[in-house]
Coordinates of C-alpha atoms in Angstrom, one line a residue:
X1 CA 38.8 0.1 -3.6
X2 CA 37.3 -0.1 0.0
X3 CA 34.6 1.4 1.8
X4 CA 34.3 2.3 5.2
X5 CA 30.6 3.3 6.8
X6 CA 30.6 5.2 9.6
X7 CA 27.2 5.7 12.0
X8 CA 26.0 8.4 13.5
X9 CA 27.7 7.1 17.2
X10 CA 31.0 7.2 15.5
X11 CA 31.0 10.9 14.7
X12 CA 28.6 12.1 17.6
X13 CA 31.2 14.7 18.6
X14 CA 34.3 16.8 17.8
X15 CA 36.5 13.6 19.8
X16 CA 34.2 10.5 17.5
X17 CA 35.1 13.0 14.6
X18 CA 39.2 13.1 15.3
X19 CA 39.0 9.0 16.1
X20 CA 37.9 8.5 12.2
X21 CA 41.0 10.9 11.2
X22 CA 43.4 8.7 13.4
X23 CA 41.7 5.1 12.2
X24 CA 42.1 6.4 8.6
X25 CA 45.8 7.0 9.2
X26 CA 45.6 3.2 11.3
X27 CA 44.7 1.4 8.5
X28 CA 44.9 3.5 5.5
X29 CA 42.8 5.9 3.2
X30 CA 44.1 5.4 -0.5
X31 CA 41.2 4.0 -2.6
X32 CA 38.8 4.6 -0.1
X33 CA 35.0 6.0 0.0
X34 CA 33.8 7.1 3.3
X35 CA 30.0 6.9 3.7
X36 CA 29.0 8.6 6.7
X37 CA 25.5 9.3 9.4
X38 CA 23.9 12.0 10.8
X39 CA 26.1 12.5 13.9
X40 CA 24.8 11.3 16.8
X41 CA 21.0 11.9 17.7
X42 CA 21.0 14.4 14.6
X43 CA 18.1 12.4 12.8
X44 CA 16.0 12.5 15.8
X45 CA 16.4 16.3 16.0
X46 CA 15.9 16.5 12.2
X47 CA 12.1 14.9 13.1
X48 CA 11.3 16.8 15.8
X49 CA 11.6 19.9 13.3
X50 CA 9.3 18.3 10.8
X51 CA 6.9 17.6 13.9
X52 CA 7.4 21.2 14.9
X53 CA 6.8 22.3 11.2
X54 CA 3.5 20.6 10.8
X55 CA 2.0 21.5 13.8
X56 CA 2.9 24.7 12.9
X57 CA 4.4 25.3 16.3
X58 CA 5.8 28.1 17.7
X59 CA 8.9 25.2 19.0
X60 CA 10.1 25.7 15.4
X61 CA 12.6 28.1 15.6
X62 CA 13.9 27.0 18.5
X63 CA 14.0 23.0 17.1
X64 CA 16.3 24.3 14.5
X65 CA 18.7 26.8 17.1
X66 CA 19.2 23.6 18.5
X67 CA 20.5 21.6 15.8
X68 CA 22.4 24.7 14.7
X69 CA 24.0 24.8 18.7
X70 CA 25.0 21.1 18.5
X71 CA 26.7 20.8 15.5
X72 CA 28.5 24.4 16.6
X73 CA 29.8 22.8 18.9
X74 CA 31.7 19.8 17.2
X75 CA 32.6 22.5 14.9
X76 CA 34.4 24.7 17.5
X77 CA 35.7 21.7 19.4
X78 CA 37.4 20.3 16.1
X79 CA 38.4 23.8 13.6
X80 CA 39.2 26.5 16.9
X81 CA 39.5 29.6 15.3
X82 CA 40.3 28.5 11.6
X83 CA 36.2 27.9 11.0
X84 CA 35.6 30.4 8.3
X85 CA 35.1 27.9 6.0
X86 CA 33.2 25.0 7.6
X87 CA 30.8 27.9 9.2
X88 CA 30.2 28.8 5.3
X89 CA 29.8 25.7 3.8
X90 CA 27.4 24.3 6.7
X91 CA 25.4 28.0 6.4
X92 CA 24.2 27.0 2.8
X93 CA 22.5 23.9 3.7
X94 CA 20.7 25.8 6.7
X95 CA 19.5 28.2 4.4
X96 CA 18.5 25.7 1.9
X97 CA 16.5 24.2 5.1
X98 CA 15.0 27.4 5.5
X99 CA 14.5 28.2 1.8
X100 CA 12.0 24.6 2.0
X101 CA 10.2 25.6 5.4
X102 CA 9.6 28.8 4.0
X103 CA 8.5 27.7 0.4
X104 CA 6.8 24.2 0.2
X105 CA 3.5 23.9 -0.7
X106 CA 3.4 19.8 0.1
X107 CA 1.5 18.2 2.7
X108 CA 2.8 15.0 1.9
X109 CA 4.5 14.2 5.5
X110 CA 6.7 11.8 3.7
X111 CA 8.0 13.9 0.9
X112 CA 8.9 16.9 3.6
X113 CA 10.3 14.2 6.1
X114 CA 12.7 13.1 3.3
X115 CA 14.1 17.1 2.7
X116 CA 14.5 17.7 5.5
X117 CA 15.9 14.9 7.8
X118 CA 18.5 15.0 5.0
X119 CA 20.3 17.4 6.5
X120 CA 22.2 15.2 9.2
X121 CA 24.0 13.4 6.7
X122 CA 25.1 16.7 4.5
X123 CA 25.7 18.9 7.7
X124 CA 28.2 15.6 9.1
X125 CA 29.9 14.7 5.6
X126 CA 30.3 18.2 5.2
X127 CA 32.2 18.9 8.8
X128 CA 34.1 15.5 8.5
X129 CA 35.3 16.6 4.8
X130 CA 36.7 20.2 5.9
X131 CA 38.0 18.9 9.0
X132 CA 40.1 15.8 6.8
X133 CA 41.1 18.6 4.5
X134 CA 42.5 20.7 7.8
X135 CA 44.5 18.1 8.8
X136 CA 45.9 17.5 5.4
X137 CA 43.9 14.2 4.3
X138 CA 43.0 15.7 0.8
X139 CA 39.4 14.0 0.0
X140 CA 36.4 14.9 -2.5
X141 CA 33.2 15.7 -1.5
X142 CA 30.6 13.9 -3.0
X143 CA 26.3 15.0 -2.8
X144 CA 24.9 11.0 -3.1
X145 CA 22.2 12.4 -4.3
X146 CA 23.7 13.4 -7.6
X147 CA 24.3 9.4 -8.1
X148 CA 22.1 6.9 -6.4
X149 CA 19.1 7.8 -8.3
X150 CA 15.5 6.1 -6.3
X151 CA 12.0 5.9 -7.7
X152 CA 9.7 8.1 -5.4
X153 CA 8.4 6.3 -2.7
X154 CA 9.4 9.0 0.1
X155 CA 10.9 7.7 3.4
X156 CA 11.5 4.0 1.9
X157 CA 12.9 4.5 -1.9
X158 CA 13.9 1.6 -4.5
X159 CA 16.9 2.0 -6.2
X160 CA 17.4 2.1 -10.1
X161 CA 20.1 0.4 -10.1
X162 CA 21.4 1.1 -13.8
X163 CA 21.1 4.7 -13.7
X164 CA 23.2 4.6 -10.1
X165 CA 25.8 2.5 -11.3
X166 CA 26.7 4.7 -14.4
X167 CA 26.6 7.6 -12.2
X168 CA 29.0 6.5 -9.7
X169 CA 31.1 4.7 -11.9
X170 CA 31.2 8.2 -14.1
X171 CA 32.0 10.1 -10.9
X172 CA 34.0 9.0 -8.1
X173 CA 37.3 9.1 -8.7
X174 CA 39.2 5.7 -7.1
X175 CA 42.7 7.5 -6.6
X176 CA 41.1 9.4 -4.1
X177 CA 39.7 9.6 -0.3
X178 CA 35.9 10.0 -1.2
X179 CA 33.4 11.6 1.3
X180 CA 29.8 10.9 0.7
X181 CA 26.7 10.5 2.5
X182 CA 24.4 7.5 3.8
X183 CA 20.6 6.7 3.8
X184 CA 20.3 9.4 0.8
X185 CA 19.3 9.6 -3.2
X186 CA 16.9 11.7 -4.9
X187 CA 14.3 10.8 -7.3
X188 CA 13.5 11.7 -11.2
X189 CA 12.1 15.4 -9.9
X190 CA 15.9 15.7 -8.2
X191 CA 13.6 15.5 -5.1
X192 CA 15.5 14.1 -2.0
X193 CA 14.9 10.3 -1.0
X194 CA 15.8 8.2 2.0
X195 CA 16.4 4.6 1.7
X196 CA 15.0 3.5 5.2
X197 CA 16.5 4.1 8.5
X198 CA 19.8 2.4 8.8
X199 CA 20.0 2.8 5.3
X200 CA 23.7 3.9 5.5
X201 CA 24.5 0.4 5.6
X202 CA 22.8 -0.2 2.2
X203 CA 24.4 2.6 1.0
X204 CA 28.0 1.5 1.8
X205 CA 26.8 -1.8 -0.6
X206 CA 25.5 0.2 -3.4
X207 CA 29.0 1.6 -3.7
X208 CA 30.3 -1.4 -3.6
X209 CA 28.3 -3.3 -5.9
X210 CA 28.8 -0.1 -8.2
X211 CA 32.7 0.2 -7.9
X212 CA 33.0 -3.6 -7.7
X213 CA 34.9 -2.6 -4.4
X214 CA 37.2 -5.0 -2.3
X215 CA 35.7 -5.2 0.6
X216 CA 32.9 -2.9 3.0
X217 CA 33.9 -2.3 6.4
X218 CA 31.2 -1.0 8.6
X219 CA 32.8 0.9 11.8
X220 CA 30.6 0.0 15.1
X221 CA 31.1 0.8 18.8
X222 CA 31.0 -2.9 19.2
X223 CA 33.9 -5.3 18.1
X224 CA 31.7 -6.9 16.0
X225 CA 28.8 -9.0 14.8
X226 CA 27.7 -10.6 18.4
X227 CA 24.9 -13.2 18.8
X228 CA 22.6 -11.0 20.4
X229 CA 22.5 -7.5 21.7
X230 CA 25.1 -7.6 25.2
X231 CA 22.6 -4.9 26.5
X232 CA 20.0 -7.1 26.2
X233 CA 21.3 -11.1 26.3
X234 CA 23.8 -11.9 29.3
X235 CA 27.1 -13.4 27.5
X236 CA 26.6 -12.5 24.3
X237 CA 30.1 -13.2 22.1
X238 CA 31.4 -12.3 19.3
X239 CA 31.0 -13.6 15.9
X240 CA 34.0 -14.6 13.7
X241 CA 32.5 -15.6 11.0
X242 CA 28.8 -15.4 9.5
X243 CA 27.9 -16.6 6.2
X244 CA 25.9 -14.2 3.6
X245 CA 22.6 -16.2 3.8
X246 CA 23.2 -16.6 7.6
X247 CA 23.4 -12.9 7.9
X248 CA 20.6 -12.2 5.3
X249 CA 18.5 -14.6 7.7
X250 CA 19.2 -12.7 10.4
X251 CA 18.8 -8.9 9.1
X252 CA 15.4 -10.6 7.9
X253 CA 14.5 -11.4 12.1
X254 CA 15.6 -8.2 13.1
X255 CA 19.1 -8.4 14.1
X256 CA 20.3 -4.5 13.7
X257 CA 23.7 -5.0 13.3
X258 CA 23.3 -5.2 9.3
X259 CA 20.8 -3.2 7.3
X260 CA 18.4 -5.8 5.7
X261 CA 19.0 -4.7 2.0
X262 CA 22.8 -4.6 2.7
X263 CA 23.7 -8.2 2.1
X264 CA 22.2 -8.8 -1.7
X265 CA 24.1 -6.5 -3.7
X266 CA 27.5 -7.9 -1.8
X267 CA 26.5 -11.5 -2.1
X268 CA 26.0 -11.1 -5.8
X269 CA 29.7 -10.0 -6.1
X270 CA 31.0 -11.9 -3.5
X271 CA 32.8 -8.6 -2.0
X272 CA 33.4 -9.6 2.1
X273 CA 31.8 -7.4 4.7
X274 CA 33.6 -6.6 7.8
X275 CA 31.9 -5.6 10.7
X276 CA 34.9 -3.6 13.2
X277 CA 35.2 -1.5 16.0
X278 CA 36.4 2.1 15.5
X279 CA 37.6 2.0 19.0
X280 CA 40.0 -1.1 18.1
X281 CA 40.6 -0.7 14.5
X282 CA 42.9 -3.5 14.6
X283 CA 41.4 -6.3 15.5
X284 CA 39.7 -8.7 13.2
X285 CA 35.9 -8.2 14.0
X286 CA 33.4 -10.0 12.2
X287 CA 33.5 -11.3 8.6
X288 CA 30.6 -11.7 6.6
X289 CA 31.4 -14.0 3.4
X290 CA 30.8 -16.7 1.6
X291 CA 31.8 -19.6 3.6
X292 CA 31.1 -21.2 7.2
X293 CA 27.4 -20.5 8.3
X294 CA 28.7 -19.5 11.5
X295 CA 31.9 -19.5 13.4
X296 CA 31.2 -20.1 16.5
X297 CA 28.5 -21.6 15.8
X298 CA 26.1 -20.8 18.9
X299 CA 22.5 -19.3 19.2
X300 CA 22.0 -16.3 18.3
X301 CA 19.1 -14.2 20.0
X302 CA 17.1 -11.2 18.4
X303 CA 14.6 -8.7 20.4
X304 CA 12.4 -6.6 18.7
X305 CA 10.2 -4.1 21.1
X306 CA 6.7 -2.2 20.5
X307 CA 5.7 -4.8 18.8
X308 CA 1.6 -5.2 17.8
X309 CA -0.3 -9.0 18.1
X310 CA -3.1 -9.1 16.1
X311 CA -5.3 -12.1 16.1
X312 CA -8.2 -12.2 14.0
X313 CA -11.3 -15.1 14.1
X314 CA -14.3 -15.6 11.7
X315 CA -17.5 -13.9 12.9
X316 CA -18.8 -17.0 10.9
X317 CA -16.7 -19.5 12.7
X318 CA -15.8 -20.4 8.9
X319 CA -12.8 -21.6 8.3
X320 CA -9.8 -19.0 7.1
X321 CA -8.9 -20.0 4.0
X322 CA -6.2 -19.0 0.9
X323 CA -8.8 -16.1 -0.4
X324 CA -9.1 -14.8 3.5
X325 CA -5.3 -14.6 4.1
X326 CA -5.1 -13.3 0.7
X327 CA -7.8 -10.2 1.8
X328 CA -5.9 -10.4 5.3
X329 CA -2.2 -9.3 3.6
X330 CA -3.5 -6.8 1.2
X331 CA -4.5 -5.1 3.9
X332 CA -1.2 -5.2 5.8
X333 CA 0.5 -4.5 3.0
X334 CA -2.1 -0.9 2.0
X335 CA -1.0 0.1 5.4
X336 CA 2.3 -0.3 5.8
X337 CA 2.3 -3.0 8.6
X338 CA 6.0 -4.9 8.6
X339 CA 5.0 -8.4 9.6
X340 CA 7.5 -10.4 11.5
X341 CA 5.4 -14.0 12.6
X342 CA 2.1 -15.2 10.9
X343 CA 0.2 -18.3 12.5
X344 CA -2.7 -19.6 11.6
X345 CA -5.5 -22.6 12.4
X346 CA -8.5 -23.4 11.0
X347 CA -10.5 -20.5 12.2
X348 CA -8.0 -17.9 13.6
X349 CA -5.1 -15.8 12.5
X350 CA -2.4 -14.4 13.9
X351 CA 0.3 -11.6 13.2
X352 CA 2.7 -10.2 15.1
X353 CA 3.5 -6.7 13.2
X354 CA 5.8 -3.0 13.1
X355 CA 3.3 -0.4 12.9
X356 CA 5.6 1.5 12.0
X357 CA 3.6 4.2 10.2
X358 CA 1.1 4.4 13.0
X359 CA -2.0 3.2 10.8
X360 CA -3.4 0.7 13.5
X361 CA -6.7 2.6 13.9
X362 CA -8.0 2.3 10.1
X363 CA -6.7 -1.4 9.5
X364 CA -8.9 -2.3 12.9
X365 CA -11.7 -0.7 11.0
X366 CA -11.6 -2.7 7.6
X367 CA -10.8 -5.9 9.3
X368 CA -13.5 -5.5 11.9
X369 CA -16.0 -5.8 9.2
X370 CA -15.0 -9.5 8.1
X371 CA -13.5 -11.0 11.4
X372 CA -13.9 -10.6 15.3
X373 CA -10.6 -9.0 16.0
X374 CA -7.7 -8.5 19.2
X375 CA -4.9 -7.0 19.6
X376 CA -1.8 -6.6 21.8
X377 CA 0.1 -3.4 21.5
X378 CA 3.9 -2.9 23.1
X379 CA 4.4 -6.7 22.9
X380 CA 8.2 -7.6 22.5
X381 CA 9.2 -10.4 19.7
X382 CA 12.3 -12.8 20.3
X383 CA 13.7 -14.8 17.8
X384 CA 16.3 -17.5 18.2
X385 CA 18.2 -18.9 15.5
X386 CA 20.3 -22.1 16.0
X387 CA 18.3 -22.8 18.9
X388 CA 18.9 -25.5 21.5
X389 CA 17.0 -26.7 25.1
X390 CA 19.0 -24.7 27.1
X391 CA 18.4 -21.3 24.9
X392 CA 14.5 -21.9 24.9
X393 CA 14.4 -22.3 28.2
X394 CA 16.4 -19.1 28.7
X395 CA 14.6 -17.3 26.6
X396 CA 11.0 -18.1 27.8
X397 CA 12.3 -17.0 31.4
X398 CA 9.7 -14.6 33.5
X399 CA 8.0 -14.1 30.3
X400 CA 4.1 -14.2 29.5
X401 CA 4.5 -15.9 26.4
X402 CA 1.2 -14.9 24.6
X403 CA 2.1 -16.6 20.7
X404 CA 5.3 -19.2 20.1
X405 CA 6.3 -20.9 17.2
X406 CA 9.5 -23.2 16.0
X407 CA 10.9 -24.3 12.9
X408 CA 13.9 -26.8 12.1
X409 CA 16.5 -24.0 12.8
X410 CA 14.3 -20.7 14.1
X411 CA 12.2 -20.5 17.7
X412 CA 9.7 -17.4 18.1
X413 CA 7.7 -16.1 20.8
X414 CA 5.9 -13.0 21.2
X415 CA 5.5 -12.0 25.3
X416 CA 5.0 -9.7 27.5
X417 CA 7.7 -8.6 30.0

């Protein structure tokens, strides 16, 4: 069996929707399981509406008319007048949307974010599977969050992996084009989780760790794995061939191509993962597998923006030692902070972090108490693996370099543009 991923820019509109009904009859749909986005900016809509719904503002209405308009439409663009069905189908989950607003009693902004920006990947597996059905590509329609089963952490769930592989392995029938969603699962309660954003990627793996799959292909609008984003790096190429630990080293610096959790579940079975264009179905993209570290074996250069430099010194001018650092993390860690670069001397400490939760304000206050403490906020992070003379240099070019740090194979630098 394969399975395919599909993001959100692949089926962003009614013409990104007909392209995956012509690259399934390109390179084939038997034994295949379709795992498929929020189409296009969906997501972002989606929290917009939890914004609205929080703030209690009067926007709220409006907020969801507009997702409603959009995915109208695709709907119209694709069905014409044969939308009878689709329109009913799509109608239930807006009025289990509106059942929720209407209902919940939570004030837990992650458990409400979780129901509802849910509803891009239903609304867009559930358009993709009626319109495959009207052109005659019989599939089944699967709800993920009848089989991967999460704990409860809302917005970033675990997986229970035992439960979710004798779910799928009960369920999805391999003789058949299956249609299910990314980034989703649902906890003990049968309360909708999320797995992280990107977290269609990891779903795709699940799957395939699950169904011992042949292969994952995940459908880009780029020909493949390059090393480093062409929007951002000037002659960026593309990757033949990148190595699981390669590409688990460089989901772990940021690179966006591949989810982070993807690449264990694969690597433990040794099932390939293709990286393709859906624009160019045929040609050969980017193979991730066991095997050559990289082929062509070049730099490879990672940006990640809005980044936050903390530096910490002690009010003592002791030195920071094992119990400080110790103190230091918990406290990352109680607030969520994703830390990308630690350095440290005798009596100072530096981190370059994701505050990705917003929760900059109270850490400041409990590590104010111990240590004198700065901070950079908006601060970009590059990363270069495989680095070399010529890509330092290029990468240090009209930069305020404010933190930098190398290892055998890995340079860093924090900066300001």
């Amino acid at each position: 069996m394969r399975v395919f991923k599909f993001g959100g820019a692949s089926v962003k509109d009614a013409a990104g929707v007909n392209n995956v009904l012509n690259l399934l009859k390109t390179v084939g749909y038997d034994n295949v399981l379709l795992v498929v986005s929020a189409m296009g900016k969906s997501t972002n809509a989606l929290e917009v509406i939890v914004k609205n719904y929080f703030e209690k503002s009067t926007e709220l209405e409006n907020s969801i008319q507009d997702l409603k308009d959009y995915h109208l439409v695709i709907i119209n663009d694709l069905f014409g007048n044969d939308v009878a069905q689709v329109n009913a189908d799509t109608q239930k989950l807006y009025d289990e949307l509106e059942d929720f607003l209407r209902l919940n009693k939570s004030h837990d902004y992650s458990y409400v974010y979780d129901q509802i920006v849910s509803l891009g990947e239903l609304l867009s597996t559930t358009i993709l599977s009626n319109y495959l059905n009207y052109k005659g590509l019989t599939n089944q329609w699967l709800d993920v969050r009848d089989l991967v089963e999460t704990d409860s952490t809302y917005r970033d769930a675990t997986v229970n992996w035992e439960l979710t592989e004798k779910n799928i392995t009960a369920t999805v029938n391999k003789n058949v084009l299956n249609i299910t969603q990314g980034f989703l699962g649902s906890d003990s309660n049968n309360f909708t989780t999320t797995l992280g954003r990107e977290g269609s990627d990891y779903t795709a793996a699940i799957f395939a760790y699950c169904l011992n799959a042949e292969s994952v292909t995940i459908w880009k609008d780029v020909p493949g794995v390059m090393n480093g984003d062409p929007r951002v790096f000037e002659d960026a190429i593309l990757l033949n061939q990148i190595s699981y630990r390669e590409a688990i080293e460089l989901a772990f610096y940021g690179a966006t191509v591949i989810h982070p959790k993807t690449l264990q579940p694969l690597q433990r079975k040794e099932i390939p993962l293709f990286v393709k264009s859906f624009l160019n179905p045929l040609l050969p993209g980017t193979k991730v597998s066991k095997g050559a570290d990289l082929d062509p074996h070049q730099p490879c250069y990672i940006l990640k923006k809005n980044q936050l430099l903390i530096s910490l010194s002690s009010k003592s001018f002791s030195f920071i030692m094992e119990d400080n650092i110790s103190e230091i993390f918990s406290l990352l860690h109680k607030y969520k902070m994703k830390v990308h670069l630690i350095q440290n001397s005798a009596i100072s400490f530096s981190v370059c972090v994701d505050d990705k939760y917003h929760n900059l304000n109270r850490l400041y206050e409990e590590l104010h108490e111990k240590f004198s403490v700065t901070f950079n906020e908006n601060v970009s992070l590059y990363t270069v693996r495989h680095f070399n003379e010529e890509s330092a240099k290029k990468i240090e070019k009209n930069k305020v370099v404010m933190l930098k740090q190398f290892s055998r194979e890995t340079m860093q630098i924090v900066a300001k543009e």
